[in-house]
Tab-separated table of C-alpha atoms and ligand atoms in Angstrom:
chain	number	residue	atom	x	y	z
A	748	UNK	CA	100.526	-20.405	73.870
A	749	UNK	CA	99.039	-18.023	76.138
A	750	UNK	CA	101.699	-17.180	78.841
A	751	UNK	CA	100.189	-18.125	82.581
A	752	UNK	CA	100.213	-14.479	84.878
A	753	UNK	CA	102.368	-15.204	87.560
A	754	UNK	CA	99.783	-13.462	90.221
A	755	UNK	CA	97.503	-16.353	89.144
A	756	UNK	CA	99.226	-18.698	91.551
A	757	UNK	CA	99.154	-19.397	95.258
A	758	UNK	CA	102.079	-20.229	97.498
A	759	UNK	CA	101.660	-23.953	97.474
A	760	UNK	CA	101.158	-23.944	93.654
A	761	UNK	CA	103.817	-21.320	92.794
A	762	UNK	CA	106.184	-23.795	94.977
A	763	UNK	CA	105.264	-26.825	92.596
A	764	UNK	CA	105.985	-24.644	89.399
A	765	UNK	CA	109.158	-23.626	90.303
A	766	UNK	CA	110.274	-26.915	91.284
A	767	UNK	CA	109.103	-28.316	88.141
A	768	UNK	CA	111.353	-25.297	86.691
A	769	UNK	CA	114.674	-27.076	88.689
A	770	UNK	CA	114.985	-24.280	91.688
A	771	UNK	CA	114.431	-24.468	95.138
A	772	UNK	CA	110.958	-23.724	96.474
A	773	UNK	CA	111.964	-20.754	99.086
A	774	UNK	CA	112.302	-18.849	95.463
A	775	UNK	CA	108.660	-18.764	94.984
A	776	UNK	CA	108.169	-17.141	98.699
A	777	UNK	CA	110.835	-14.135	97.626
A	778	UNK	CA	108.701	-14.096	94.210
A	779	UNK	CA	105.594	-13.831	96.723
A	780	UNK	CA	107.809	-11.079	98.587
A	781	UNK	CA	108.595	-9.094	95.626
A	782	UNK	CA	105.021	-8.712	94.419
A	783	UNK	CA	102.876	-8.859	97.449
A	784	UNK	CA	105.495	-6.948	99.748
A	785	UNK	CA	107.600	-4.783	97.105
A	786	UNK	CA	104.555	-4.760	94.626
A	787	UNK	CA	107.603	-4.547	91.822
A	788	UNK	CA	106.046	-4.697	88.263
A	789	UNK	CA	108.557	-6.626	86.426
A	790	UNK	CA	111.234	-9.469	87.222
A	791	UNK	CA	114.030	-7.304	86.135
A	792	UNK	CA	113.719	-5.887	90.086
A	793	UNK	CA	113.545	-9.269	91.489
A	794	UNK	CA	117.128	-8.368	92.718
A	795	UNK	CA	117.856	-11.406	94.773
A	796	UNK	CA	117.222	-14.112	91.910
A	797	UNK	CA	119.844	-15.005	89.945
A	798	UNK	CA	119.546	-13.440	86.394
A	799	UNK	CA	119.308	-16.999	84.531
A	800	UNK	CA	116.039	-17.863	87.226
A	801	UNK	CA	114.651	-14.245	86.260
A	802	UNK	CA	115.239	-15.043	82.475
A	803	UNK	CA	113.641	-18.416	82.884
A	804	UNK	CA	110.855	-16.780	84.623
A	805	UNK	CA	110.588	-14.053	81.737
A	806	UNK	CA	109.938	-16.505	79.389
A	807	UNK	CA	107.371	-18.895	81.336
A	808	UNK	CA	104.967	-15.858	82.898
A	809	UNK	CA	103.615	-12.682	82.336
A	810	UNK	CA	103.145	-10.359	85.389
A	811	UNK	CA	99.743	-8.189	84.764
A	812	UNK	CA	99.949	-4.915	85.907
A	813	UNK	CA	96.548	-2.830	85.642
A	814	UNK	CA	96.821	0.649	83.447
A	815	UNK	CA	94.377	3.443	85.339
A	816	UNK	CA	92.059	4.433	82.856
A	817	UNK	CA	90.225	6.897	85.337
A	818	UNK	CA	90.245	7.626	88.694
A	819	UNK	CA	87.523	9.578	90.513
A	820	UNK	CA	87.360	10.349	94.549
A	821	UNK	CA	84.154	11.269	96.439
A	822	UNK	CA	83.741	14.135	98.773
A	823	UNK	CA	83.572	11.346	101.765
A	824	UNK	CA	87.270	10.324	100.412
A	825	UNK	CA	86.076	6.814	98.574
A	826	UNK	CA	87.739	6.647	95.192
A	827	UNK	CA	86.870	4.743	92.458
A	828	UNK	CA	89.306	3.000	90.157
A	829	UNK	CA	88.634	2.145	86.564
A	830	UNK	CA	90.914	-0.535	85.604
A	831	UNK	CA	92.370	-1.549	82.005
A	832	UNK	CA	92.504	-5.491	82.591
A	833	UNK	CA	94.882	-5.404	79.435
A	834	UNK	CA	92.199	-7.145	76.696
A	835	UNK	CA	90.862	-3.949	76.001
A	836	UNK	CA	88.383	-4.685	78.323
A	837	UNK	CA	87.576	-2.556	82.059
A	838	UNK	CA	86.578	-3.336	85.328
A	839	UNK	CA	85.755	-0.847	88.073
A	840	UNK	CA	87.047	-1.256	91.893
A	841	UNK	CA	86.008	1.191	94.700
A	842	UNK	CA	88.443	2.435	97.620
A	843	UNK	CA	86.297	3.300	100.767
A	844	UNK	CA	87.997	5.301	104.207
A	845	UNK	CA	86.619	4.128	107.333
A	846	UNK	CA	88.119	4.652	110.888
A	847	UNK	CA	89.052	0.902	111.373
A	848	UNK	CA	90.908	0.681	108.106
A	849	UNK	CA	90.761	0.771	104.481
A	850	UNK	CA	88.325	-1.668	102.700
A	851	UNK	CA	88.444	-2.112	98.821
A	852	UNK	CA	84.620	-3.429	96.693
A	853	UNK	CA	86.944	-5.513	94.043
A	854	UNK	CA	84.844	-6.921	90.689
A	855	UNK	CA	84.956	-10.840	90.468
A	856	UNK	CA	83.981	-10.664	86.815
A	857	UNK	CA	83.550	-8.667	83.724
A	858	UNK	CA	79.926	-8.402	83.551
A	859	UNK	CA	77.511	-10.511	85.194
A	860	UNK	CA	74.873	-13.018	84.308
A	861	UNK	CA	72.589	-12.511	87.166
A	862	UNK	CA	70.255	-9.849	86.230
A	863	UNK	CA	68.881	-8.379	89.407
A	864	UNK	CA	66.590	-5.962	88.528
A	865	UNK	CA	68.076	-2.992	90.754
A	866	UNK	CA	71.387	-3.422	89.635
A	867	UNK	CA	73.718	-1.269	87.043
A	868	UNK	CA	75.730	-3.777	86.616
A	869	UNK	CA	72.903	-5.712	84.798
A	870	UNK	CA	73.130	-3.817	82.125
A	871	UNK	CA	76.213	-5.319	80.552
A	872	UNK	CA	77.263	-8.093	78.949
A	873	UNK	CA	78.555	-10.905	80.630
A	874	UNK	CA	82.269	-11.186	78.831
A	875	UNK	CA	84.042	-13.176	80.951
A	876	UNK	CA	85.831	-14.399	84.296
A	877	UNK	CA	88.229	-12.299	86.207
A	878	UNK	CA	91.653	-14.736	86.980
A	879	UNK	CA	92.630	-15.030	90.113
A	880	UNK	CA	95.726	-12.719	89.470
A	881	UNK	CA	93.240	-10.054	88.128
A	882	UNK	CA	91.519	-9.991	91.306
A	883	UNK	CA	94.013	-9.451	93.547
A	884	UNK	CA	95.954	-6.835	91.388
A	885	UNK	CA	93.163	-4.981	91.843
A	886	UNK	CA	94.302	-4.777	95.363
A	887	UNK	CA	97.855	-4.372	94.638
A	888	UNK	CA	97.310	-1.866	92.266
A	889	UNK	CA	95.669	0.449	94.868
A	890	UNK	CA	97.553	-0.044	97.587
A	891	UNK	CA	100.491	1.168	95.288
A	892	UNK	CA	98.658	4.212	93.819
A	893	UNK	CA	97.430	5.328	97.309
A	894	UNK	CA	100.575	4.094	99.430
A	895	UNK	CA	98.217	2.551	102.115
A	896	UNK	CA	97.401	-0.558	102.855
A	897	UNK	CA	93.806	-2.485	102.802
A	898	UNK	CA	92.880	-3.694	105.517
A	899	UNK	CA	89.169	-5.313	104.306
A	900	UNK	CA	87.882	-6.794	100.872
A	901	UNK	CA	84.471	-7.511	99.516
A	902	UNK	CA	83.488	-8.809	96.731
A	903	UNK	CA	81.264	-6.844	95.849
A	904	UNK	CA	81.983	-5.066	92.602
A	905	UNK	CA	80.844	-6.125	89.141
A	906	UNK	CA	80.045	-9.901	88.610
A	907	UNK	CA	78.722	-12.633	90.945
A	908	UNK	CA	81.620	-14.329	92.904
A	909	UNK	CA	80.322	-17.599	93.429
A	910	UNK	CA	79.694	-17.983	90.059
A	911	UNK	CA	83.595	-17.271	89.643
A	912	UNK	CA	84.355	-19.802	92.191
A	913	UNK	CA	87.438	-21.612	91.830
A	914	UNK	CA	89.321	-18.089	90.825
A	915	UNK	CA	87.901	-16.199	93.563
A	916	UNK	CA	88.676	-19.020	96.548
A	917	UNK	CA	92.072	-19.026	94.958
A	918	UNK	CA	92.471	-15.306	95.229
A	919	UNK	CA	91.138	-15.482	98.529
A	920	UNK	CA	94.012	-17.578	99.228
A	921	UNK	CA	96.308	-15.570	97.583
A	922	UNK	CA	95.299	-12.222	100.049
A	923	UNK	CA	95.113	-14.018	102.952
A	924	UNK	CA	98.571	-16.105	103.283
A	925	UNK	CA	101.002	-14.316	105.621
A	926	UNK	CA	103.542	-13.901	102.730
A	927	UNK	CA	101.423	-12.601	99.896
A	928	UNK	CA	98.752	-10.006	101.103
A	929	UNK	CA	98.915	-11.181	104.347
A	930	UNK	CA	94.463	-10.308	105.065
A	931	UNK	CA	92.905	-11.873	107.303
A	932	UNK	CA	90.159	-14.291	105.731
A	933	UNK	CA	87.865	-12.693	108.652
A	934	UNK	CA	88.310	-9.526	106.961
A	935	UNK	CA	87.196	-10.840	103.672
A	936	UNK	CA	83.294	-10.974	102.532
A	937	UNK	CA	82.319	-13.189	99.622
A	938	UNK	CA	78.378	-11.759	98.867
A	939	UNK	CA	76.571	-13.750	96.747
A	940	UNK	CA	72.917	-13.341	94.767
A	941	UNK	CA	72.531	-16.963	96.234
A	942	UNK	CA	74.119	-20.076	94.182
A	943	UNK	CA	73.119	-22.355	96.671
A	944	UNK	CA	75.446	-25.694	95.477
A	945	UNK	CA	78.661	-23.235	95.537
A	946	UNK	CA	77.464	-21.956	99.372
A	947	UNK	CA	77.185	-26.009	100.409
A	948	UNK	CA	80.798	-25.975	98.327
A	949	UNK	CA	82.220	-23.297	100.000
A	950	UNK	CA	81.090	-24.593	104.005
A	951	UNK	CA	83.989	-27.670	102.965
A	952	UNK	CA	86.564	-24.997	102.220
A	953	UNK	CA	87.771	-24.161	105.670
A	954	UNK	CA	88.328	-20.235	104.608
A	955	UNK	CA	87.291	-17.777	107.398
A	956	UNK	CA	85.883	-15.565	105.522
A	957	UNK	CA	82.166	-13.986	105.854
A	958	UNK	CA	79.544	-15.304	103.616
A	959	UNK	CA	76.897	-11.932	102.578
A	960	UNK	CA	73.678	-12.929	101.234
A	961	UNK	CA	71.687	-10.622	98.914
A	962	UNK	CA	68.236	-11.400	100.156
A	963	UNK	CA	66.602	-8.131	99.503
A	964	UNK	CA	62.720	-9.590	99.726
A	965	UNK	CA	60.605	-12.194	101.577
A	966	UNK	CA	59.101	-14.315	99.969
A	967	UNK	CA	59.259	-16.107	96.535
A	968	UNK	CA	57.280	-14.285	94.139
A	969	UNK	CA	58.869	-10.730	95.148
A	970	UNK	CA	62.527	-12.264	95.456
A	971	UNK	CA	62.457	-13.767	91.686
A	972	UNK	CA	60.588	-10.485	90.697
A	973	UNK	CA	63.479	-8.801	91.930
A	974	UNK	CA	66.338	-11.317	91.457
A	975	UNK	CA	66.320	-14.159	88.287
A	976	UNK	CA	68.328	-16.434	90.216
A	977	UNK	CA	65.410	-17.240	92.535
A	978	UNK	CA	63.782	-18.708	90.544
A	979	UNK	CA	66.670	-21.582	90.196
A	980	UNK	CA	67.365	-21.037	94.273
A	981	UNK	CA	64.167	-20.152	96.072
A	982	UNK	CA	64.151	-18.671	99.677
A	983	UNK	CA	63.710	-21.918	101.418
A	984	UNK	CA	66.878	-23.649	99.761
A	985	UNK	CA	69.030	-20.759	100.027
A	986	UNK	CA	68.361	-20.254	104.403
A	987	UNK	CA	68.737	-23.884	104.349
A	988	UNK	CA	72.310	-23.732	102.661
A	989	UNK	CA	72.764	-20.762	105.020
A	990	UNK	CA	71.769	-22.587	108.079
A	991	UNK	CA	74.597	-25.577	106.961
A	992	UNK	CA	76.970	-22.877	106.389
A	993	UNK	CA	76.250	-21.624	109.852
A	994	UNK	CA	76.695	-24.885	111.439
A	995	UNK	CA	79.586	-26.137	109.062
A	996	UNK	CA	81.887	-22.768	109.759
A	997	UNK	CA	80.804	-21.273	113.260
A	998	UNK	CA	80.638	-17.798	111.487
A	999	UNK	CA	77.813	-15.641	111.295
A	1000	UNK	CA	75.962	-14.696	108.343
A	1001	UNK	CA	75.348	-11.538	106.727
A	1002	UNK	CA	71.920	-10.907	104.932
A	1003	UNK	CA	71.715	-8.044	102.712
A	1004	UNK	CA	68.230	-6.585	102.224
A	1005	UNK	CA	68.092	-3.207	99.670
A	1006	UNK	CA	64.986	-1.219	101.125
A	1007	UNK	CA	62.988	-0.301	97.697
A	1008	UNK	CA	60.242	2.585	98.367
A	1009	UNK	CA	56.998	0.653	98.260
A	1010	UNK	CA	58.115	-2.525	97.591
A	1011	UNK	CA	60.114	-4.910	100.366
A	1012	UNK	CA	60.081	-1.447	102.633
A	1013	UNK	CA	57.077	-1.878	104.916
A	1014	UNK	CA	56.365	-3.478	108.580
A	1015	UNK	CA	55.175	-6.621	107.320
A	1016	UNK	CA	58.273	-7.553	104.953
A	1017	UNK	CA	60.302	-6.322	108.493
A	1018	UNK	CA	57.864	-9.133	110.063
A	1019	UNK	CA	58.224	-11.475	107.385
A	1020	UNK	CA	62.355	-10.727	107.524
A	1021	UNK	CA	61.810	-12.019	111.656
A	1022	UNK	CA	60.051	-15.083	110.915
A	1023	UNK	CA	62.691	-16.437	108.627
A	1024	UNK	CA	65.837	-15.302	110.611
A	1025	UNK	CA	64.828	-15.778	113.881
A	1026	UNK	CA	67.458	-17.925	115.959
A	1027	UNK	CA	70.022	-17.951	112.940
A	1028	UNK	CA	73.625	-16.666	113.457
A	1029	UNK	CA	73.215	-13.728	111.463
A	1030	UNK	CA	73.329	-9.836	111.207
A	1031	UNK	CA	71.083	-8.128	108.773
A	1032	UNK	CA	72.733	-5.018	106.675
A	1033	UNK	CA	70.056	-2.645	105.463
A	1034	UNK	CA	70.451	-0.787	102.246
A	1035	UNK	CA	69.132	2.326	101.168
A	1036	UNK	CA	68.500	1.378	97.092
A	1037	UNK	CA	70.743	3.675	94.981
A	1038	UNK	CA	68.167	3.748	92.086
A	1039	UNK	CA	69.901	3.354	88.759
A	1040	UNK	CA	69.679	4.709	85.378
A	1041	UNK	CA	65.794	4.084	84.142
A	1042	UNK	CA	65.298	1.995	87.460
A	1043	UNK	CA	62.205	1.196	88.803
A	1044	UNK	CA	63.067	1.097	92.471
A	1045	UNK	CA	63.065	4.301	94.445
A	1046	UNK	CA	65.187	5.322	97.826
A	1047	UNK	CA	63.201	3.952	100.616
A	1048	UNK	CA	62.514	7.270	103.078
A	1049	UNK	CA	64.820	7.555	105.896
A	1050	UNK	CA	62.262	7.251	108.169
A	1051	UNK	CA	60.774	3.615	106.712
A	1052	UNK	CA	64.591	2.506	106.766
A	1053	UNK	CA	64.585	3.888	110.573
A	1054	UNK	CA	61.547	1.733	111.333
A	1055	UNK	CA	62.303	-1.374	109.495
A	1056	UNK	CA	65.939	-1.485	111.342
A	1057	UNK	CA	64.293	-0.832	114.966
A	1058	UNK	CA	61.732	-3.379	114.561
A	1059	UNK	CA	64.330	-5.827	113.550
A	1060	UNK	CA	66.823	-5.049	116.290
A	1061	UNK	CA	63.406	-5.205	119.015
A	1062	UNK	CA	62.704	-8.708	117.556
A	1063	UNK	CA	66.283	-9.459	118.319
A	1064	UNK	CA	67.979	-9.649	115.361
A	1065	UNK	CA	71.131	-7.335	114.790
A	1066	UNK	CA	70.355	-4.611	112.129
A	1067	UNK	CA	72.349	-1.678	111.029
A	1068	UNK	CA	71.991	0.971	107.508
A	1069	UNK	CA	74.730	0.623	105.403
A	1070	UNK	CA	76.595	3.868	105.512
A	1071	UNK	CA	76.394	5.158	101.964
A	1072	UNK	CA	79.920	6.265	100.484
A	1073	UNK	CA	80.775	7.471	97.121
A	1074	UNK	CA	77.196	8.678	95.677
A	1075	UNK	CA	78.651	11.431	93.543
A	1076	UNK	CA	80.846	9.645	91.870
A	1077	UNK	CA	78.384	6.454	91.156
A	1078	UNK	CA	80.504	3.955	93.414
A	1079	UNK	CA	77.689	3.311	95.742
A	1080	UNK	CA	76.403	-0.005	96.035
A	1081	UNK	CA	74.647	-1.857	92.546
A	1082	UNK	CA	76.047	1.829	90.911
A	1083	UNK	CA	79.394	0.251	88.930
A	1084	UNK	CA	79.101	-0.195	85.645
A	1085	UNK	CA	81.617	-0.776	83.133
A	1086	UNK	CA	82.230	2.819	81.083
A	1087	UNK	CA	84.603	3.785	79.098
A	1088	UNK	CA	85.760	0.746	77.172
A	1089	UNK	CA	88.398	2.161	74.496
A	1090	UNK	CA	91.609	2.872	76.626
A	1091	UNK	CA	92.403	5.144	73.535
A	1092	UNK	CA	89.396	7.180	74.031
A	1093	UNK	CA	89.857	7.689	78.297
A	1094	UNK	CA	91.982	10.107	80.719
A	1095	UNK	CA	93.749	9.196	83.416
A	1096	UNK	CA	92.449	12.240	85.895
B	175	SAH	N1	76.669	-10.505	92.851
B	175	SAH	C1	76.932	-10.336	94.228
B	175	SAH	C2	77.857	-9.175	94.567
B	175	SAH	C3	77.677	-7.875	93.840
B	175	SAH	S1	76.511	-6.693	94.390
B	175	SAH	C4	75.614	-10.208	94.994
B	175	SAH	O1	74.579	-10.179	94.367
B	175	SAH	O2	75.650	-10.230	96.210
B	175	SAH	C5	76.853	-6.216	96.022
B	175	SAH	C6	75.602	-5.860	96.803
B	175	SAH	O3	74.977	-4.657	96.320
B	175	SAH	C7	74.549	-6.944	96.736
B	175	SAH	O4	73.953	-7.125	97.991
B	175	SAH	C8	73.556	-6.340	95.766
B	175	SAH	O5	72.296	-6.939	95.858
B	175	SAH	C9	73.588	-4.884	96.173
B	175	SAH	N2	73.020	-3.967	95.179
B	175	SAH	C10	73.003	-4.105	93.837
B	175	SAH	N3	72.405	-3.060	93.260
B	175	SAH	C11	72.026	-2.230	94.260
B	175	SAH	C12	71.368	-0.965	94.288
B	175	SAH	N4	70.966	-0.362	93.178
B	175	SAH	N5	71.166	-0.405	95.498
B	175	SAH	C13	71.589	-1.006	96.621
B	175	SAH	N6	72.218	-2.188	96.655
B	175	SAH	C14	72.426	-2.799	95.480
């Protein structure tokens, strides 16, 4: 059988398995210390468990820690990480520097079944789930190879997290308690394409943590042009699982919009943008498209994206431009893509 990762577990449930095991349940919060705090990779430096606990432990878990395949840092100091999850598959995670702290773009999956047109990561195959412990090492593995601690996470790497969900709540659970990586769920963004049953889902869960949507267009046939899952969720379902969300959670919603030259870019998709946010708790982030390999979106001009925000913020509705980081190296948003597969074949730079 499969050994379990120990990472995989939260507080609460790591308590349970180690009581099933015959031990006292303040050992799974000095487990939680060791790898959250210590971010040891083995039980061997578990120092203040008894060597017949650590052997017992040896033998019921793994602990996964992530091989660097390749690591490449952008002039404005982001860094992207490409990770060896240890099945011979990779998954990319981006690093980004800002003034009020670090904040890490972690992948939820390997692949992703959602097919937005726009997107790089669209062009791979969906292979399969990150765990829960997969996700977060993707924080513990940076904070150890930079020495500095993340302050913010969004989910917004490779793979759609709500389609993920019961791995990436759990994870979310796993960063935010006090005694693993101790983040606050308010500095934690879950963006989603749209699945509106898991948004309804995720109002009940009584997590803090801010809800992005990727709206990108206004109106039904340009949104399903653009984005598949439309199609299954259209516009008027989604606001109305955002509006429930709103007035489940008290916390204000995030709408992503990509500005494509030419296409969702103009005054009357700003107008449009008004009608169907207007009086909603909600901030709109603007996007300047980072047009991908054989893409058939183009940059909006700086000047359209200058517009569109000002006519937005005018109507009332918070607007800012997404501050792009990391465009050399292809970490901007939609830009990962899973390279590289073969560890054999890769450098660690
Ligand atoms: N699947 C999730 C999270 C991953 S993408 C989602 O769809 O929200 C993170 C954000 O980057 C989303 O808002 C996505 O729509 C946006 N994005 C994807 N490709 C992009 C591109 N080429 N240019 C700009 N933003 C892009």
């Amino acid at each position: 059988m499969k050994m379990k990762n120990i990472k995989d577990y939260n507080l609460e449930d790591l308590k349970n398995e180690i009581k099933q095991m015959g031990e006292k349940s303040f050992r799974a919060e000095q487990i939680f210390q060791w790898i959250y705090h210590e971010k040891v990779q083995s039980f061997d430096e578990m120092t203040n468990l008894s060597l017949e606990l650590r052997e017992k432990l040896k033998d019921r878990y793994t602990i996964c820690n992530f091989n660097i395949l390749k690591k490449e840092e952008s002039k404005d100091g982001t860094i992207k990480y490409l990770f060896d999850v240890l099945d011979g598959n990779a998954i990319e995670t981006v690093l980004m520097k800002y003034h009020h702290g670090n904040s890490i773009c972690v992948s939820s999956q390997i692949g992703c079944k959602m097919g937005c047109e726009f997107c790089a990561s669209t062009g791979i195959n969906f292979i399969r789930n990150l765990t829960s412990g997969e996700i977060v090492e993707q924080i513990i593995r940076v904070e150890q190879d930079t020495g500095e601690r993340i302050s913010n996470v969004v989910f917004m790497g490779i793979g759609e997290p709500l389609d993920n969900y019961d791995n990436v709540v759990n994870a979310i659970r796993i960063m935010n308690h006090p005694k693993g990586l101790n983040i606050g769920a308010r500095h934690i963004s879950i963006s989603t394409s749209g699945l509106v049953p898991q948004i309804y889902k995720l109002a009940e869960e009584n997590i803090q943590c801010t809800l992005s949507i990727s709206l990108h267009a206004t109106n039904n046939k340009k949104r399903s042009s653009m984005m598949p899952v439309n199609q299954a969720y259209p516009i008027e379902e989604l606001l109305q699982a955002c509006r429930d969300y709103i007035a489940k959670t008290n916390r204000r919603i995030s709408f992503e919009y990509a500005l494509a030259k030419d296409n969702n870019d103009n005054l009357e998709d700003a107008k449009e943008l008004v009608k169907l946010l207007k009086g909603m708790l909600c901030h709109v982030n603007l996007i300047p498209i980072n047009k991908i390999e054989n893409g058939k979106f183009d940059k909006s001009s700086n000047e359209n994206i200058m517009k569109f925000r000002d006519y937005l913020n005018d109507c009332g509705i918070v607007a800012t431009i997404r501050r792009e980081l990391g465009s050399d190296i292809d970490a901007a948003c939609g830009q990962l893509r899973r390279k590289n597969l073969e560890s054999s074949t890769t450098i660690v730079e």
